[in-house]
PDB file of C-alpha atoms in Angstrom:
ATOM      1  CA  GLN A  27     -52.529  49.312 236.329  1.00 42.00           C
ATOM      2  CA  LYS A  28     -52.070  51.729 239.210  1.00 48.00           C
ATOM      3  CA  GLU A  29     -53.555  50.550 242.497  1.00 53.00           C
ATOM      4  CA  ASN A  30     -55.816  53.069 244.212  1.00 56.00           C
ATOM      5  CA  LEU A  31     -55.617  53.201 248.014  1.00 60.00           C
ATOM      6  CA  ARG A  32     -58.308  54.807 250.094  1.00 69.00           C
ATOM      7  CA  ASN A  33     -57.092  56.716 253.121  1.00 87.00           C
ATOM      8  CA  GLU A  34     -57.906  54.917 256.352  1.00 90.00           C
ATOM      9  CA  LEU A  35     -58.561  56.493 259.768  1.00 95.00           C
ATOM     10  CA  TYR A  36     -58.682  54.499 263.022  1.00 96.00           C
ATOM     11  CA  PHE A  37     -59.292  55.389 266.662  1.00 97.00           C
ATOM     12  CA  GLY A  38     -58.475  53.105 269.557  1.00 97.00           C
ATOM     13  CA  ALA A  39     -57.420  52.569 273.149  1.00 98.00           C
ATOM     14  CA  GLY A  40     -54.748  50.454 274.738  1.00 97.00           C
ATOM     15  CA  GLY A  41     -52.343  49.839 277.556  1.00 97.00           C
ATOM     16  CA  GLY A  42     -49.666  47.590 278.910  1.00 97.00           C
ATOM     17  CA  GLY A  43     -46.670  47.115 281.144  1.00 98.00           C
ATOM     18  CA  VAL A  44     -43.547  49.273 281.422  1.00 98.00           C
ATOM     19  CA  MET A  45     -40.079  48.335 282.670  1.00 98.00           C
ATOM     20  CA  ALA A  46     -38.566  51.654 283.714  1.00 98.00           C
ATOM     21  CA  SER A  47     -35.173  52.993 284.698  1.00 97.00           C
ATOM     22  CA  VAL A  48     -33.272  56.282 284.609  1.00 97.00           C
ATOM     23  CA  ASP A  49     -29.846  56.806 283.058  1.00 96.00           C
ATOM     24  CA  PHE A  50     -28.017  58.711 285.804  1.00 95.00           C
ATOM     25  CA  VAL A  51     -24.508  60.103 285.318  1.00 94.00           C
ATOM     26  CA  PRO A  52     -22.824  59.617 287.797  1.00 93.00           C
ATOM     27  CA  SER A  53     -24.535  56.245 287.810  1.00 93.00           C
ATOM     28  CA  ILE A  54     -26.945  54.950 290.451  1.00 93.00           C
ATOM     29  CA  GLN A  55     -27.399  51.203 290.841  1.00 94.00           C
ATOM     30  CA  GLN A  56     -30.937  50.161 289.945  1.00 96.00           C
ATOM     31  CA  THR A  57     -33.139  47.104 289.672  1.00 95.00           C
ATOM     32  CA  PRO A  58     -35.974  46.659 287.116  1.00 94.00           C
ATOM     33  CA  TYR A  59     -39.024  48.715 288.041  1.00 97.00           C
ATOM     34  CA  TYR A  60     -42.310  47.444 286.627  1.00 97.00           C
ATOM     35  CA  LEU A  61     -45.054  50.017 286.061  1.00 98.00           C
ATOM     36  CA  TYR A  62     -47.842  50.608 283.514  1.00 97.00           C
ATOM     37  CA  GLN A  63     -49.374  52.886 280.892  1.00 97.00           C
ATOM     38  CA  GLY A  64     -52.708  53.365 279.131  1.00 97.00           C
ATOM     39  CA  GLY A  65     -54.430  55.809 276.823  1.00 98.00           C
ATOM     40  CA  ILE A  66     -56.056  56.539 273.481  1.00 98.00           C
ATOM     41  CA  ALA A  67     -54.642  56.387 269.956  1.00 98.00           C
ATOM     42  CA  ALA A  68     -55.317  57.497 266.385  1.00 97.00           C
ATOM     43  CA  LYS A  69     -53.865  55.932 263.244  1.00 96.00           C
ATOM     44  CA  TYR A  70     -54.040  57.368 259.721  1.00 96.00           C
ATOM     45  CA  ILE A  71     -52.984  55.308 256.693  1.00 92.00           C
ATOM     46  CA  SER A  72     -52.149  57.649 253.793  1.00 88.00           C
ATOM     47  CA  GLU A  73     -50.065  55.408 251.515  1.00 88.00           C
ATOM     48  CA  LYS A  74     -49.609  51.723 250.905  1.00 88.00           C
ATOM     49  CA  HIS A  75     -47.398  50.380 253.738  1.00 90.00           C
ATOM     50  CA  LEU A  76     -47.179  53.826 255.345  1.00 94.00           C
ATOM     51  CA  GLY A  77     -49.105  55.961 257.821  1.00 95.00           C
ATOM     52  CA  LEU A  78     -48.991  57.973 261.038  1.00 96.00           C
ATOM     53  CA  VAL A  79     -49.813  57.096 264.655  1.00 97.00           C
ATOM     54  CA  THR A  80     -50.306  59.506 267.535  1.00 98.00           C
ATOM     55  CA  GLU A  81     -51.318  58.703 271.104  1.00 98.00           C
ATOM     56  CA  LEU A  82     -52.221  60.308 274.399  1.00 98.00           C
ATOM     57  CA  ASN A  83     -51.009  58.061 277.221  1.00 98.00           C
ATOM     58  CA  LEU A  84     -50.858  58.217 280.994  1.00 98.00           C
ATOM     59  CA  THR A  85     -47.539  56.557 281.789  1.00 98.00           C
ATOM     60  CA  ARG A  86     -45.763  55.706 285.024  1.00 97.00           C
ATOM     61  CA  LYS A  87     -41.959  55.867 284.771  1.00 97.00           C
ATOM     62  CA  GLY A  88     -39.179  56.095 287.291  1.00 97.00           C
ATOM     63  CA  TRP A  89     -36.556  53.999 289.027  1.00 97.00           C
ATOM     64  CA  ARG A  90     -35.932  51.602 291.900  1.00 97.00           C
ATOM     65  CA  GLU A  91     -32.539  51.774 293.552  1.00 95.00           C
ATOM     66  CA  GLU A  92     -30.378  48.809 294.454  1.00 93.00           C
ATOM     67  CA  PHE A  93     -28.309  48.971 297.651  1.00 90.00           C
ATOM     68  CA  THR A  94     -25.446  46.609 298.372  1.00 83.00           C
ATOM     69  CA  SER A  95     -24.350  48.113 301.682  1.00 72.00           C
ATOM     70  CA  SER A  96     -27.514  47.436 303.674  1.00 67.00           C
ATOM     71  CA  ASP A  97     -30.618  45.300 303.276  1.00 70.00           C
ATOM     72  CA  ASP A  98     -32.520  47.920 305.284  1.00 88.00           C
ATOM     73  CA  PHE A  99     -32.078  50.591 302.583  1.00 92.00           C
ATOM     74  CA  SER A 100     -34.748  50.826 299.880  1.00 94.00           C
ATOM     75  CA  TYR A 101     -36.057  53.521 297.562  1.00 96.00           C
ATOM     76  CA  GLU A 102     -38.359  53.678 294.563  1.00 97.00           C
ATOM     77  CA  ARG A 103     -39.931  56.600 292.734  1.00 97.00           C
ATOM     78  CA  ALA A 104     -42.799  56.469 290.220  1.00 97.00           C
ATOM     79  CA  LEU A 105     -43.317  59.576 288.090  1.00 97.00           C
ATOM     80  CA  THR A 106     -46.632  60.066 286.277  1.00 98.00           C
ATOM     81  CA  TYR A 107     -46.446  61.582 282.803  1.00 98.00           C
ATOM     82  CA  ILE A 108     -48.805  62.430 279.988  1.00 98.00           C
ATOM     83  CA  ASP A 109     -46.986  61.057 276.933  1.00 98.00           C
ATOM     84  CA  ILE A 110     -47.704  62.238 273.386  1.00 98.00           C
ATOM     85  CA  PRO A 111     -45.787  60.243 270.743  1.00 98.00           C
ATOM     86  CA  PHE A 112     -45.901  61.114 267.023  1.00 97.00           C
ATOM     87  CA  MET A 113     -44.795  58.065 265.066  1.00 98.00           C
ATOM     88  CA  THR A 114     -44.335  57.050 261.470  1.00 97.00           C
ATOM     89  CA  HIS A 115     -46.215  53.766 260.944  1.00 96.00           C
ATOM     90  CA  VAL A 116     -44.830  51.176 258.510  1.00 96.00           C
ATOM     91  CA  TYR A 117     -46.637  47.902 257.870  1.00 95.00           C
ATOM     92  CA  PHE A 118     -46.346  44.802 255.684  1.00 94.00           C
ATOM     93  CA  GLY A 119     -49.069  42.240 255.040  1.00 90.00           C
ATOM     94  CA  ASN A 120     -52.848  42.157 254.788  1.00 87.00           C
ATOM     95  CA  ASN A 121     -55.031  40.685 257.570  1.00 87.00           C
ATOM     96  CA  THR A 122     -51.949  39.915 259.636  1.00 94.00           C
ATOM     97  CA  ARG A 123     -49.401  42.687 259.433  1.00 94.00           C
ATOM     98  CA  PHE A 124     -45.873  43.219 260.668  1.00 97.00           C
ATOM     99  CA  ILE A 125     -45.650  46.787 261.982  1.00 97.00           C
ATOM    100  CA  ILE A 126     -42.884  49.267 262.802  1.00 97.00           C
ATOM    101  CA  ASN A 127     -43.549  52.545 264.653  1.00 97.00           C
ATOM    102  CA  ALA A 128     -40.934  55.224 265.318  1.00 98.00           C
ATOM    103  CA  GLY A 129     -40.771  58.924 266.054  1.00 98.00           C
ATOM    104  CA  PRO A 130     -40.435  61.651 268.691  1.00 98.00           C
ATOM    105  CA  GLN A 131     -42.313  61.843 271.985  1.00 98.00           C
ATOM    106  CA  VAL A 132     -43.097  64.770 274.276  1.00 98.00           C
ATOM    107  CA  SER A 133     -44.125  64.204 277.909  1.00 98.00           C
ATOM    108  CA  VAL A 134     -45.441  66.359 280.746  1.00 98.00           C
ATOM    109  CA  LEU A 135     -44.838  65.444 284.400  1.00 97.00           C
ATOM    110  CA  ILE A 136     -48.084  65.640 286.410  1.00 97.00           C
ATOM    111  CA  GLY A 137     -47.418  63.677 289.606  1.00 96.00           C
ATOM    112  CA  GLU A 138     -45.195  61.319 291.563  1.00 95.00           C
ATOM    113  CA  ASN A 139     -45.059  58.790 294.380  1.00 95.00           C
ATOM    114  CA  SER A 140     -41.974  57.639 296.226  1.00 95.00           C
ATOM    115  CA  THR A 141     -41.187  55.151 298.974  1.00 95.00           C
ATOM    116  CA  MET A 142     -38.073  55.368 301.143  1.00 95.00           C
ATOM    117  CA  SER A 143     -37.139  53.071 304.007  1.00 93.00           C
ATOM    118  CA  GLN A 144     -36.673  54.627 307.437  1.00 93.00           C
ATOM    119  CA  ALA A 145     -33.083  53.373 307.582  1.00 91.00           C
ATOM    120  CA  LEU A 146     -32.180  55.252 304.408  1.00 92.00           C
ATOM    121  CA  ALA A 147     -33.972  58.413 305.597  1.00 92.00           C
ATOM    122  CA  ASP A 148     -32.041  58.356 308.870  1.00 92.00           C
ATOM    123  CA  ASP A 149     -28.746  57.837 307.053  1.00 90.00           C
ATOM    124  CA  LEU A 150     -29.421  60.768 304.692  1.00 91.00           C
ATOM    125  CA  ASN A 151     -30.316  63.083 307.572  1.00 92.00           C
ATOM    126  CA  ALA A 152     -27.132  62.162 309.431  1.00 92.00           C
ATOM    127  CA  ARG A 153     -24.923  62.777 306.393  1.00 89.00           C
ATOM    128  CA  ARG A 154     -26.615  66.093 305.585  1.00 89.00           C
ATOM    129  CA  GLU A 155     -26.171  67.314 309.164  1.00 89.00           C
ATOM    130  CA  ALA A 156     -22.508  66.331 309.065  1.00 89.00           C
ATOM    131  CA  ASN A 157     -21.931  68.156 305.752  1.00 88.00           C
ATOM    132  CA  PRO A 158     -24.677  70.753 305.111  1.00 83.00           C
ATOM    133  CA  THR A 159     -23.086  72.190 301.946  1.00 79.00           C
ATOM    134  CA  ALA A 160     -22.666  68.855 300.106  1.00 80.00           C
ATOM    135  CA  ARG A 161     -25.105  67.633 297.461  1.00 81.00           C
ATOM    136  CA  ILE A 162     -26.336  64.469 299.155  1.00 84.00           C
ATOM    137  CA  GLY A 163     -29.299  62.515 297.856  1.00 87.00           C
ATOM    138  CA  VAL A 164     -30.228  64.928 295.076  1.00 87.00           C
ATOM    139  CA  GLN A 165     -32.290  62.217 293.385  1.00 92.00           C
ATOM    140  CA  TYR A 166     -34.630  62.266 296.400  1.00 92.00           C
ATOM    141  CA  SER A 167     -35.511  65.951 295.901  1.00 88.00           C
ATOM    142  CA  SER A 168     -39.141  67.054 295.689  1.00 88.00           C
ATOM    143  CA  MET A 169     -41.013  67.152 292.377  1.00 91.00           C
ATOM    144  CA  SER A 170     -40.640  70.947 292.344  1.00 89.00           C
ATOM    145  CA  GLU A 171     -36.921  70.432 291.653  1.00 89.00           C
ATOM    146  CA  MET A 172     -37.643  68.387 288.504  1.00 93.00           C
ATOM    147  CA  LYS A 173     -38.157  69.482 284.927  1.00 94.00           C
ATOM    148  CA  ARG A 174     -41.834  69.249 283.993  1.00 96.00           C
ATOM    149  CA  VAL A 175     -41.310  68.573 280.268  1.00 97.00           C
ATOM    150  CA  ASP A 176     -39.499  65.528 278.914  1.00 97.00           C
ATOM    151  CA  TYR A 177     -38.731  64.573 275.322  1.00 98.00           C
ATOM    152  CA  GLY A 178     -37.082  61.748 273.464  1.00 98.00           C
ATOM    153  CA  LEU A 179     -37.356  59.094 270.773  1.00 98.00           C
ATOM    154  CA  ILE A 180     -39.663  56.082 270.786  1.00 98.00           C
ATOM    155  CA  GLY A 181     -39.742  53.032 268.522  1.00 97.00           C
ATOM    156  CA  GLY A 182     -41.468  49.700 268.436  1.00 97.00           C
ATOM    157  CA  ILE A 183     -42.128  46.560 266.425  1.00 98.00           C
ATOM    158  CA  GLY A 184     -45.057  44.175 266.581  1.00 97.00           C
ATOM    159  CA  MET A 185     -47.989  42.533 264.864  1.00 97.00           C
ATOM    160  CA  GLU A 186     -51.402  43.757 263.763  1.00 96.00           C
ATOM    161  CA  LEU A 187     -54.337  41.338 263.684  1.00 96.00           C
ATOM    162  CA  ARG A 188     -57.331  42.496 261.641  1.00 93.00           C
ATOM    163  CA  THR A 189     -60.537  40.732 262.713  1.00 93.00           C
ATOM    164  CA  GLY A 190     -64.282  41.101 262.259  1.00 90.00           C
ATOM    165  CA  ILE A 191     -64.619  42.833 265.635  1.00 93.00           C
ATOM    166  CA  GLY A 192     -61.744  45.260 265.243  1.00 93.00           C
ATOM    167  CA  ILE A 193     -57.997  45.547 264.903  1.00 95.00           C
ATOM    168  CA  PHE A 194     -55.503  44.470 267.551  1.00 97.00           C
ATOM    169  CA  ASN A 195     -51.930  45.770 267.672  1.00 96.00           C
ATOM    170  CA  ILE A 196     -49.447  43.893 269.860  1.00 97.00           C
ATOM    171  CA  GLU A 197     -46.200  45.781 270.155  1.00 97.00           C
ATOM    172  CA  GLY A 198     -42.928  46.038 272.021  1.00 98.00           C
ATOM    173  CA  ARG A 199     -41.474  49.535 272.422  1.00 98.00           C
ATOM    174  CA  TYR A 200     -38.325  51.255 273.624  1.00 98.00           C
ATOM    175  CA  TYR A 201     -38.151  54.888 274.757  1.00 98.00           C
ATOM    176  CA  PHE A 202     -34.844  56.765 274.792  1.00 98.00           C
ATOM    177  CA  GLY A 203     -35.112  59.993 276.748  1.00 97.00           C
ATOM    178  CA  LEU A 204     -33.143  62.952 275.440  1.00 97.00           C
ATOM    179  CA  GLY A 205     -34.129  65.366 278.188  1.00 95.00           C
ATOM    180  CA  ASP A 206     -33.058  65.230 281.829  1.00 95.00           C
ATOM    181  CA  ILE A 207     -35.274  64.868 284.896  1.00 95.00           C
ATOM    182  CA  PHE A 208     -33.062  67.088 287.070  1.00 93.00           C
ATOM    183  CA  PRO A 209     -31.344  70.313 285.921  1.00 91.00           C
ATOM    184  CA  SER A 210     -27.671  69.449 285.538  1.00 85.00           C
ATOM    185  CA  SER A 211     -26.522  72.869 286.794  1.00 79.00           C
ATOM    186  CA  ARG A 212     -28.075  72.338 290.240  1.00 77.00           C
ATOM    187  CA  SER A 213     -28.318  68.578 290.686  1.00 80.00           C
ATOM    188  CA  GLY A 214     -24.764  67.431 290.040  1.00 84.00           C
ATOM    189  CA  PHE A 215     -26.050  64.894 287.478  1.00 91.00           C
ATOM    190  CA  SER A 216     -24.794  65.500 283.946  1.00 92.00           C
ATOM    191  CA  ARG A 217     -27.394  62.974 282.798  1.00 94.00           C
ATOM    192  CA  SER A 218     -30.744  61.884 284.261  1.00 95.00           C
ATOM    193  CA  ALA A 219     -32.859  60.582 281.384  1.00 97.00           C
ATOM    194  CA  HIS A 220     -35.690  58.078 281.214  1.00 97.00           C
ATOM    195  CA  ARG A 221     -35.296  54.654 279.618  1.00 97.00           C
ATOM    196  CA  THR A 222     -38.349  52.414 279.244  1.00 98.00           C
ATOM    197  CA  ILE A 223     -39.209  49.100 277.636  1.00 98.00           C
ATOM    198  CA  ALA A 224     -42.944  48.585 277.155  1.00 98.00           C
ATOM    199  CA  ALA A 225     -45.305  45.873 275.948  1.00 98.00           C
ATOM    200  CA  LYS A 226     -48.552  47.356 274.658  1.00 97.00           C
ATOM    201  CA  LEU A 227     -51.861  46.065 273.293  1.00 98.00           C
ATOM    202  CA  THR A 228     -54.023  48.556 271.367  1.00 97.00           C
ATOM    203  CA  TYR A 229     -57.533  47.971 270.024  1.00 98.00           C
ATOM    204  CA  TYR A 230     -58.596  50.027 266.993  1.00 97.00           C
ATOM    205  CA  ILE A 231     -61.866  50.542 265.157  1.00 96.00           C
ATOM    206  CA  ARG A 232     -61.993  51.984 261.663  1.00 92.00           C
ATOM    207  CA  ILE A 233     -63.766  55.356 261.351  1.00 90.00           C
ATOM    208  CA  ARG A 234     -63.435  55.719 257.582  1.00 78.00           C
TER     209      ARG A 234
END
């Protein structure tokens, strides 16, 4: 006997922590940079074990540099994006489900904050004055020098807990940026793409 499955629609909200870095080529030494994200989500189950998930998240990404030459040098930059992932949702189980989400993501840069030590600022100024035509410290350029749209692939695995008060998704995700932050033709970087590892909790309620 064929099993009939009613389509299911859920709306929710969630957030979590992000460990961010940027894949620079030529490389820049970095240390883990812990930031955050949060937003709203919609999930549509159309087939048994299969559905779609889309989200609208405010996410902080960026990088924190590591300096070996001087303890007085420090720099970190947090970029604020609106992230819109479109993911295929695969699940196994009933009240407790194992879930897999994967798909493309598009992001729009809307703001940034950076912190640079005075020692590093003085060193950059001295090197730029000594060689005005050289590309020195391109990664410290203003936000106007950055690309506003980012894109890449996102995937995650986790668990879904279905309870009487709603549905909880606990998930670990990895984002692999395909776009570059800085234009390669002007920056000197052939690669400057986001990499993030995130832990996210999302709460859903069923609409129909």
